[in-house]
Coordinates of C-alpha atoms in Angstrom, one line a residue:
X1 CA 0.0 0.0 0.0
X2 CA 1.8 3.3 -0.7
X3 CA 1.7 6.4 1.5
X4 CA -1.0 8.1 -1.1
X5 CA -3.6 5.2 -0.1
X6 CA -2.7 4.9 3.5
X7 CA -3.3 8.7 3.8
X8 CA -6.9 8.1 2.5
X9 CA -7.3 5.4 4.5
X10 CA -6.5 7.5 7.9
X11 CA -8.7 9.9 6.9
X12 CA -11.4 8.0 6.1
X13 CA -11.1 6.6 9.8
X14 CA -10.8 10.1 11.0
X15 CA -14.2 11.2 9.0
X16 CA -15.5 8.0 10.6
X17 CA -14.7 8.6 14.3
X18 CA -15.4 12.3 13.8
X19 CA -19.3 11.5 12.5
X20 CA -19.2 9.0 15.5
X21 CA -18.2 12.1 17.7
X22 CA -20.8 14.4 16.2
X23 CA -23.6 11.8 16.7
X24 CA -22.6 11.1 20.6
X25 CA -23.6 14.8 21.6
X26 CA -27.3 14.3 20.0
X27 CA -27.6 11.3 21.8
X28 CA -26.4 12.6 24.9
X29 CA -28.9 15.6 24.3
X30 CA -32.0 13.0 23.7
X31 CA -31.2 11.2 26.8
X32 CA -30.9 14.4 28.7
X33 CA -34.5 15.1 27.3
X34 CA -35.7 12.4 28.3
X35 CA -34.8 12.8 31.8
X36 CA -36.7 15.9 31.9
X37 CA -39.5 14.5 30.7
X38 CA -39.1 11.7 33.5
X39 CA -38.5 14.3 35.7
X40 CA -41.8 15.9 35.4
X41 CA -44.1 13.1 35.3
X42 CA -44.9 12.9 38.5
X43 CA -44.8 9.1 39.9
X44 CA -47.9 6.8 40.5
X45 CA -49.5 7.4 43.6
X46 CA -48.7 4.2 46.5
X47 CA -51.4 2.6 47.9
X48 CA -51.8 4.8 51.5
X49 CA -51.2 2.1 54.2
X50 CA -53.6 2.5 57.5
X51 CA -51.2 3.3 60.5
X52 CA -50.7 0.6 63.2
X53 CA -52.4 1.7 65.7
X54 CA -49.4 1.6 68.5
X55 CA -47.2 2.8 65.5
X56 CA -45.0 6.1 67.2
X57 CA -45.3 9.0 64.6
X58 CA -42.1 9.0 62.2
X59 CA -39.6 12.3 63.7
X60 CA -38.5 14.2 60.9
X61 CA -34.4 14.4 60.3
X62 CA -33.4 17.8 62.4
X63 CA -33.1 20.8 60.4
X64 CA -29.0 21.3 59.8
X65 CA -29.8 25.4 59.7
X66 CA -31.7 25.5 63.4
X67 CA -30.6 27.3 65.8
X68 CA -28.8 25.0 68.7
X69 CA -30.4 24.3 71.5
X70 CA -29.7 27.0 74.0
X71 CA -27.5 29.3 71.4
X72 CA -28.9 32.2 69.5
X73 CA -26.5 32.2 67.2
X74 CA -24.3 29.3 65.0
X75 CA -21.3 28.5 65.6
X76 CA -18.7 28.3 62.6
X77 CA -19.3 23.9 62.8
X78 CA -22.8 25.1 62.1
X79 CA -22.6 27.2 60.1
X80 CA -21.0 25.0 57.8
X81 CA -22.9 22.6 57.9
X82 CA -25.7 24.6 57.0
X83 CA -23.5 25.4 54.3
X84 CA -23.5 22.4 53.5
X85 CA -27.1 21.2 53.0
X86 CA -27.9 24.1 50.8
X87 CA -24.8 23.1 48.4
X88 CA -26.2 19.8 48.0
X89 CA -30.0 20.8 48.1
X90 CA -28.7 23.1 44.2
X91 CA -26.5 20.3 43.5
X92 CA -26.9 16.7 42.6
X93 CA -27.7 14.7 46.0
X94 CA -31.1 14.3 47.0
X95 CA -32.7 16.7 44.5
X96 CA -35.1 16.3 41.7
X97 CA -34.8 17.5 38.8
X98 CA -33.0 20.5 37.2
X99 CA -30.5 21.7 39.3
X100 CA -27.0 23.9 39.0
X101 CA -23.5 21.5 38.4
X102 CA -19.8 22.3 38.5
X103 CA -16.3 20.9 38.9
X104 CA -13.8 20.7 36.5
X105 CA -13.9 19.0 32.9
X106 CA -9.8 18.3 33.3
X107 CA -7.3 19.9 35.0
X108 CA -6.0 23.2 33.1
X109 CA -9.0 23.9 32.5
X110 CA -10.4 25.7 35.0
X111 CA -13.6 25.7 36.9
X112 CA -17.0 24.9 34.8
X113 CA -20.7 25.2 35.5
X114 CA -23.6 24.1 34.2
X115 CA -27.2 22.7 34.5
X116 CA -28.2 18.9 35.1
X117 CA -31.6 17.1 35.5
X118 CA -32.2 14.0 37.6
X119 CA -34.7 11.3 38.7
X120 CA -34.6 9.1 41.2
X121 CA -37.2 6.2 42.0
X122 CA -37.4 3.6 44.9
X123 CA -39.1 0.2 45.4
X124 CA -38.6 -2.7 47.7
X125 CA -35.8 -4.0 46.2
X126 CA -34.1 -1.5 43.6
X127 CA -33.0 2.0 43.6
X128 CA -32.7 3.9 40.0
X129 CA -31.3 7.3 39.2
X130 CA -31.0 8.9 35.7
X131 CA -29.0 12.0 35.4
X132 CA -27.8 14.1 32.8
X133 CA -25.3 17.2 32.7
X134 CA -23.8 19.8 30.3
X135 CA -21.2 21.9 31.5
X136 CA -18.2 24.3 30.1
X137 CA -15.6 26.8 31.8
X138 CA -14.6 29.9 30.6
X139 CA -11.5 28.4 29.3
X140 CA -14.0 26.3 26.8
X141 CA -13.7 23.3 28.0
X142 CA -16.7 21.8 27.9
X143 CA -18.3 18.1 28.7
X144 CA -22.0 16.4 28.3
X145 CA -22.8 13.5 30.0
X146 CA -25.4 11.0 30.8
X147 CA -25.9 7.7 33.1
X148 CA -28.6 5.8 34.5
X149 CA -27.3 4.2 37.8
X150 CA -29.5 1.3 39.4
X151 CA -28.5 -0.5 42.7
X152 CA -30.0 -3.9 43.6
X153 CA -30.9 -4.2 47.5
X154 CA -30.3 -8.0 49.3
X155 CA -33.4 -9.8 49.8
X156 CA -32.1 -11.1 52.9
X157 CA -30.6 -9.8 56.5
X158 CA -26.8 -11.0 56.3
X159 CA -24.0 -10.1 58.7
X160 CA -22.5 -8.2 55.8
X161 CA -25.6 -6.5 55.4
X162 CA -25.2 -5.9 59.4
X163 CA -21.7 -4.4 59.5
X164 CA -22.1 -2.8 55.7
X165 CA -25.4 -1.2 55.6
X166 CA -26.2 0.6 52.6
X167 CA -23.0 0.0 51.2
X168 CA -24.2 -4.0 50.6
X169 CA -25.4 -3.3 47.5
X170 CA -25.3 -4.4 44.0
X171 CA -25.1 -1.3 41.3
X172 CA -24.8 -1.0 37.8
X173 CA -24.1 2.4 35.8
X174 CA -25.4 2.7 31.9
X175 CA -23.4 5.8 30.8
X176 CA -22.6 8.2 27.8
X177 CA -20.3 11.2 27.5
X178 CA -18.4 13.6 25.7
X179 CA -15.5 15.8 26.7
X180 CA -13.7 18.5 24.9
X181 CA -10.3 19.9 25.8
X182 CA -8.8 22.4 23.6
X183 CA -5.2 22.9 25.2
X184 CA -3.7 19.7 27.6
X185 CA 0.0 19.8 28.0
X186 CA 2.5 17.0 26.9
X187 CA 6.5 17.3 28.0
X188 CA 7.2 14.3 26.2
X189 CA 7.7 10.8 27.8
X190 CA 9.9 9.3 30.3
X191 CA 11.2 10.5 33.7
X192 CA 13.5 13.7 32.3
X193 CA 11.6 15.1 30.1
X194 CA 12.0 18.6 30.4
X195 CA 9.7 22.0 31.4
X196 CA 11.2 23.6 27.9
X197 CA 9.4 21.1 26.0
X198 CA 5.9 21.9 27.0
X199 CA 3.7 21.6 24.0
X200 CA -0.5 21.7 23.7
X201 CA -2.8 19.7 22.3
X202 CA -6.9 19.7 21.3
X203 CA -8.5 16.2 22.9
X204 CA -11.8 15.4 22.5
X205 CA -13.0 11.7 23.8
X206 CA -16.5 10.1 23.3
X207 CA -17.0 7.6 25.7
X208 CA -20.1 4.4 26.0
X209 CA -20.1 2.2 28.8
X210 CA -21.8 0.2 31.3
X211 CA -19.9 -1.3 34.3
X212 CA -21.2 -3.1 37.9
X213 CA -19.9 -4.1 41.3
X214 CA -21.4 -5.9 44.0
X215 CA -20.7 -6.7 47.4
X216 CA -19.9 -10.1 48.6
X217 CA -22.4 -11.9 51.0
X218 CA -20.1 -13.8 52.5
X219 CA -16.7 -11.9 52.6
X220 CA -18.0 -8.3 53.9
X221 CA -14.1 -7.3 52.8
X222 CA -14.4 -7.6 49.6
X223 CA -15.9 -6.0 46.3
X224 CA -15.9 -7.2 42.8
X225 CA -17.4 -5.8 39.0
X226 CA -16.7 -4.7 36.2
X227 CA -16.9 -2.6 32.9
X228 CA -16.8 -2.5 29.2
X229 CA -16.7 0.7 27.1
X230 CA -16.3 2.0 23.7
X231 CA -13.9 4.7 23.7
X232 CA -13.6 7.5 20.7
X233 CA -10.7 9.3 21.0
X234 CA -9.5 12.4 18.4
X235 CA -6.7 15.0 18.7
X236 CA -8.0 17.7 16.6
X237 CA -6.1 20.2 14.8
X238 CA -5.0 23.5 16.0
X239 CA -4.4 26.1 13.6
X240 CA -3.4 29.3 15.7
X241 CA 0.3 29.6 14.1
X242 CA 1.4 31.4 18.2
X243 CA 0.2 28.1 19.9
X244 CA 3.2 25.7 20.5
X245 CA 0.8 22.2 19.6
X246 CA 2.1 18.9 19.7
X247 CA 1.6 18.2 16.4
X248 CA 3.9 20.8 15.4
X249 CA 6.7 19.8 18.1
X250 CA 6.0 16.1 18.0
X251 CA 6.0 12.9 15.5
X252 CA 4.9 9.2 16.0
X253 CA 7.9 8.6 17.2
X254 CA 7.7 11.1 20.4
X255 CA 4.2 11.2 20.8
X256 CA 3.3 7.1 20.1
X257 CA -1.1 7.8 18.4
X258 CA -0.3 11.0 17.2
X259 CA -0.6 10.0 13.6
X260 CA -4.0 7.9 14.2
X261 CA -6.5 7.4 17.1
X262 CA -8.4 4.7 16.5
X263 CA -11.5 3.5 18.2
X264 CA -10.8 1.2 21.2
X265 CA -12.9 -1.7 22.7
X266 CA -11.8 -1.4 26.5
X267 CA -13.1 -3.8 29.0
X268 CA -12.2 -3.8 32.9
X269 CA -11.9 -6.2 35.7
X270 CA -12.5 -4.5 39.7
X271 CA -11.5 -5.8 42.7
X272 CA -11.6 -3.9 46.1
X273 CA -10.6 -4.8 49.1
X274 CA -11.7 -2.5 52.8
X275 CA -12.4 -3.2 56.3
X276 CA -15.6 -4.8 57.0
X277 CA -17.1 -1.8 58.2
X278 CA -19.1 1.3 57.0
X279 CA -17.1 3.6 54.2
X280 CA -16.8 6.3 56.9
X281 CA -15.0 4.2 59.7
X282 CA -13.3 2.5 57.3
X283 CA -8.9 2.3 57.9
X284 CA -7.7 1.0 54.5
X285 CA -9.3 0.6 51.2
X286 CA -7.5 -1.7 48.3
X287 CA -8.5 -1.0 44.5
X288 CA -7.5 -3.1 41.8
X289 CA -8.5 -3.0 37.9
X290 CA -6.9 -4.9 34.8
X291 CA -7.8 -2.9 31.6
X292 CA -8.0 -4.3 28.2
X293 CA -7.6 -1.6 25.3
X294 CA -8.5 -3.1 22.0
X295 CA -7.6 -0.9 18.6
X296 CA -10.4 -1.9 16.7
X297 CA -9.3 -0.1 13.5
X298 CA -5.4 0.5 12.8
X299 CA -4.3 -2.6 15.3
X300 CA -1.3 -0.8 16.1
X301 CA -2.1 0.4 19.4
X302 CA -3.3 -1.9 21.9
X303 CA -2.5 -2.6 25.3
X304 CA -3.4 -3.9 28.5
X305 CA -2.7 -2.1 31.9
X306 CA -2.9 -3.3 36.0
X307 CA -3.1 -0.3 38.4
X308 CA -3.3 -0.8 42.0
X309 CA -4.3 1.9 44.0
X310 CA -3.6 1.3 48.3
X311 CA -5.5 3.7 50.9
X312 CA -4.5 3.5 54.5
X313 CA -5.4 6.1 57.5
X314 CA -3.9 5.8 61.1
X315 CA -6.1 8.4 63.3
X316 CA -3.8 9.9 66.1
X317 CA -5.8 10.6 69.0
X318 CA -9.6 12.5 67.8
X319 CA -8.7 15.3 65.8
X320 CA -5.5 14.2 63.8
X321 CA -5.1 11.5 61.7
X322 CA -2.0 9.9 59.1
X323 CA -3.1 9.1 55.4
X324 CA -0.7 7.0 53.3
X325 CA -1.5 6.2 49.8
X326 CA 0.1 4.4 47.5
X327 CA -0.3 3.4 43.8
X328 CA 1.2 1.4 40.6
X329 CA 0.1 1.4 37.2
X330 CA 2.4 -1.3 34.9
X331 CA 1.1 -1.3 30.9
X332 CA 2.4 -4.3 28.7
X333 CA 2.2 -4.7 24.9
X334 CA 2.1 -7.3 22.3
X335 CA 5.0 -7.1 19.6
X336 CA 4.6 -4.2 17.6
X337 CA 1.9 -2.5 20.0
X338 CA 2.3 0.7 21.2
X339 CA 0.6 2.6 24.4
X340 CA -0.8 6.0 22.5
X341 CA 0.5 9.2 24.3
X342 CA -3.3 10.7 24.9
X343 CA -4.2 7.3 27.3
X344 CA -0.8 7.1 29.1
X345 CA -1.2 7.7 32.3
X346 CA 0.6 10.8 34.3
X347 CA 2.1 12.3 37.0
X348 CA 2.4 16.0 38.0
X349 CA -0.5 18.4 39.8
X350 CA -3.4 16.1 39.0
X351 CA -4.4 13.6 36.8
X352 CA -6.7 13.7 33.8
X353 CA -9.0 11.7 36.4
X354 CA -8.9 14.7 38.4
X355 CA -7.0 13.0 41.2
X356 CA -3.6 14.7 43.2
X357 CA -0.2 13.3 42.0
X358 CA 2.8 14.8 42.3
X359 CA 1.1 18.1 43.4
X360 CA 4.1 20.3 43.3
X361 CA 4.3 20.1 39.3
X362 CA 2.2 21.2 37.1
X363 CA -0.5 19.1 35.8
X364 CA 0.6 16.2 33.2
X365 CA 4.3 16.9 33.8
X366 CA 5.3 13.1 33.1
X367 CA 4.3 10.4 31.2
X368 CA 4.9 7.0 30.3
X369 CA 3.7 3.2 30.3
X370 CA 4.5 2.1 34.2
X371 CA 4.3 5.0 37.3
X372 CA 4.5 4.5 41.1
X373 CA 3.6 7.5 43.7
X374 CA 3.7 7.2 47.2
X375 CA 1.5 9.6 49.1
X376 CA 1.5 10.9 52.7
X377 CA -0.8 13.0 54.3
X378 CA -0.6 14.9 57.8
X379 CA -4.4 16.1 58.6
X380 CA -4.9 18.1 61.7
X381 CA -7.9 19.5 63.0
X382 CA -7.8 23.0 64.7
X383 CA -11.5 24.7 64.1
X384 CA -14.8 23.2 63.2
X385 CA -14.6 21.7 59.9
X386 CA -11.5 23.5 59.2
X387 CA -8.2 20.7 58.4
X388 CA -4.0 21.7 58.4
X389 CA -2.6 19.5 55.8
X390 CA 0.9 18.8 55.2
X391 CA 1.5 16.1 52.5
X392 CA 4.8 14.6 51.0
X393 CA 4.8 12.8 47.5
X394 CA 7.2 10.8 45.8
X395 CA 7.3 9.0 42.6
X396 CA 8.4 8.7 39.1
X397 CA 7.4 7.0 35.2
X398 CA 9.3 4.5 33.4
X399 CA 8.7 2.9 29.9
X400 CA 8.7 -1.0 31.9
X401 CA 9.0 -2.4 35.0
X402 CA 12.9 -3.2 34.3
X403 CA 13.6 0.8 33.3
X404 CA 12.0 1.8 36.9
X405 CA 15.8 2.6 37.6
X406 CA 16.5 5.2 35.2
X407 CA 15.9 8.6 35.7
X408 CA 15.5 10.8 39.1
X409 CA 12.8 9.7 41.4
X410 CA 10.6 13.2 41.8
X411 CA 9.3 14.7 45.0
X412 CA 7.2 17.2 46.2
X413 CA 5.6 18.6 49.7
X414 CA 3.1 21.3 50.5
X415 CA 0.8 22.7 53.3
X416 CA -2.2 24.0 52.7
X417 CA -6.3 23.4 54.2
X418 CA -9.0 21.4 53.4
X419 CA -12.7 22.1 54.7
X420 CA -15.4 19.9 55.8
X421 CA -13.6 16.5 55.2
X422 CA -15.6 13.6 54.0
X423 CA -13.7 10.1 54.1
X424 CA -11.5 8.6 50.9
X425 CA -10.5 12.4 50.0
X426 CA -13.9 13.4 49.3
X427 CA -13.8 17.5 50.4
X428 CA -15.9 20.0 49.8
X429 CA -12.8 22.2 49.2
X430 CA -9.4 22.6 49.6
X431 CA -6.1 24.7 49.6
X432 CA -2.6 24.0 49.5
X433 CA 0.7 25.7 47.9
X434 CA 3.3 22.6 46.5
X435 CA 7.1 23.3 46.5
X436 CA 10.6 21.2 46.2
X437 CA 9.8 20.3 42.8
X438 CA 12.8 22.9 41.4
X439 CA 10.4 23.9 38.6
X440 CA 8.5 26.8 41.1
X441 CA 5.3 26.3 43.2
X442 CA 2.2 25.0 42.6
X443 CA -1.1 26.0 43.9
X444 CA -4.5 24.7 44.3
X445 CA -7.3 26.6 45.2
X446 CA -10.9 24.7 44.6
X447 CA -13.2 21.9 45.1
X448 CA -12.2 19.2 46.7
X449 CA -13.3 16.4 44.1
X450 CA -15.0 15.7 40.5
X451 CA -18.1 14.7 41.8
X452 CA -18.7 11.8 39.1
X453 CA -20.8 9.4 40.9
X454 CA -20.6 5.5 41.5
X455 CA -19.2 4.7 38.4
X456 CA -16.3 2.4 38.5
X457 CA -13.7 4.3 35.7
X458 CA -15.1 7.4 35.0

């Protein structure tokens, strides 16, 4: 074939995954429709049960903006959490229909906002929630998503069902979404790539998928699902001339799925391993997935990938507590496979995912097959919901497990406050300045998380 067909034949694939693209937004738009339709229907009435006559009269949940007992006026504890429930009564928990969302699309980004719609139903054995968004920051970053999330109740009392509660549930997400990121940052790959060598590209990723997890009935310790997606990738041109893009900078060689991004099949396998005890007491927390990325159209880029990701918190006395977290991701190849630059995974301020790296980089500084980072958190509280962090990260990329010896191991350490902690990270916002890196500071001011949901990968 000579390079006169071959170029037709990537850009037929290109015209293909870009119609795909175009279609995924109108289906994310019908689904969000039909949310709002749901939304408005009001449900079928119940059948009104007669009381039992000894029954005591159900006491409504106390109102988190009252007044203390014996105060006439909140404290700053209150206060938040006051704060608190009207957040979440405009946002997505416990409220129906059309409400205000936010967070961020990707890191770099900045801060986006939106409108969502929701619906959620309840029977005797089955919870269901459809949910759709649409959001974009000023930076134009923008996102649409969809998912229907349904969770399975046991039939039966258990002692998992005991010691778990809610939490000893079976749930399944059916899911859609579209992101758009017109300037992400590549250095390069490996350990040393360098600052200077900053270049920008345009991703945009279509995503289907459906994943599940259930709790085991007999081993309250342990979790187990999984998920299978179609993923739509596309790197899309950039024609400002000023802009230093990748494409420019770059070639297959430097930047493997530069030339081509195919369409991927990509199925998952989830394990999780905790304490037998409720999320919010819980002391460690083990997540494992093995990832299967199919190229279903140039067969040049496929791959398989195992991350690990280990939570463990050690409280020291009642208001300070030690959080070490550590994770590995290892990708492997068949011969002449390669992992694509725009699905490696990377370390530096936060992830595409949204989570904390190396936080005293900026975001996406390295790249490559295989990482390992090493977390550790100091958390002290010293007013109301108000935590002192200081945190200490290690870690580095390599292109295999044998090249984990090349290159400097990176570090980075920060102070900063977090407010209102929730357990497993989840804040409602946080602060911290990141130094030690040699490449200047790095500060976060925001939310404290993405806000995604249940869903396993996404």
């Amino acid at each position: 074939m000579n390079s006169a067909t071959r170029e037709d034949a990537r850009r037929a694939r290109r015209v293909a995954t870009g119609a795909v693209l175009r279609r995924l937004p109108v289906c994310l738009a019908l689904l969000l429709c039909c949310a709002a339709a749901r939304a408005q229907t009001p449900p079928p009435r119940a059948p009104v049960a007669e009381p039992e006559p000894d029954a005591p009269s159900a006491i409504p949940p106390p109102d988190p903006c009252a007044l203390p007992p014996g105060k006439d006026k909140r404290g700053i504890n209150e206060y938040f959490k006051c704060l608190k429930s009207k957040y979440e009564l405009v946002t997505v928990k416990g409220y129906h229909g059309l409400h205000f969302v936010h967070g961020s699309v990707a890191p770099g980004g900045g801060q986006a906002g939106g409108v969502g719609i929701n619906h959620a139903t309840t029977s005797e054995h089955w919870f269901t929630q459809s949910d759709a968004s649409a959001r974009v920051s000023i930076k134009k970053y923008w996102e649409l998503d969809a998912n229907l999330h349904l969770e399975k109740f046991p039939t039966s009392q258990t002692p998992c069902t005991t010691k778990l509660g809610p939490q000893n549930v079976t749930k399944f997400d059916l899911y859609g979404l579209v992101k758009d990121m017109p300037r992400l940052d590549y250095f390069g790959t490996g350990p040393e790539s360098r600052e200077q060598d900053r270049a920008v590209y345009h991703y945009r990723e279509g995503v289907v998928g459906a994943d599940f997890s259930t709790a085991s009935e007999r081993h309250c310790w342990l979790d187990v699902g999984g998920a299978i997606e179609g993923i739509f990738p596309d790197i899309r041109p950039i024609t400002n001339p000023t802009v230093r893009s990748v494409e420019r900078v770059y070639n297959e060689a430097t930047a493997p799925g530069l030339g081509a991004q195919p369409a991927y099949l990509h199925l998952a396998a989830y394990a999780r391993i905790h304490e037998a005890r409720q999320p919010e007491a819980r002391k460690f927390e083990y997540v494992f997935l093995y990832h299967v990325y199919q190229d279903l159209q140039e067969h040049r880029y496929s791959f398989r990938r195992f991350d690990m990701d280990l939570r463990n918190k050690f409280p020291i006395g009642a208001n300070t507590e030690l959080r070490v977290r550590g994770r590995l991701s290892l990708s492997e190849t068949s011969e002449g496979q390669r992992v694509p630059f725009y699905l490696m995974e990377t370390l530096g301020g936060s992830n595409i995912r949204g989570d904390d790296t190396l936080r005293g980089f900026r975001d996406y500084r390295f790249r490559d097959r295989d990482y390992a980072l090493v977390q550790t958190e100091f958390l002290q509280r010293f007013y109301g919901p108000l935590d002192f962090i200081a945190f200490y990260d290690t870690g580095k990329v390599a292109s295999s497990v044998s090249r984990f010896g090349d290159g400097r191991l990176r570090h980075s350490y920060g102070l900063g406050i977090v407010v209102v902690p929730r357990q497993l990270d989840n804040v409602l916002f946080r602060f911290y300045v990141a130094l030690g890196t040699g490449e200047g500071s790095h500060t976060y001011f925001g939310g404290g998380g993405t806000q995604r949901g249940a869903r396993l990968i996404r």
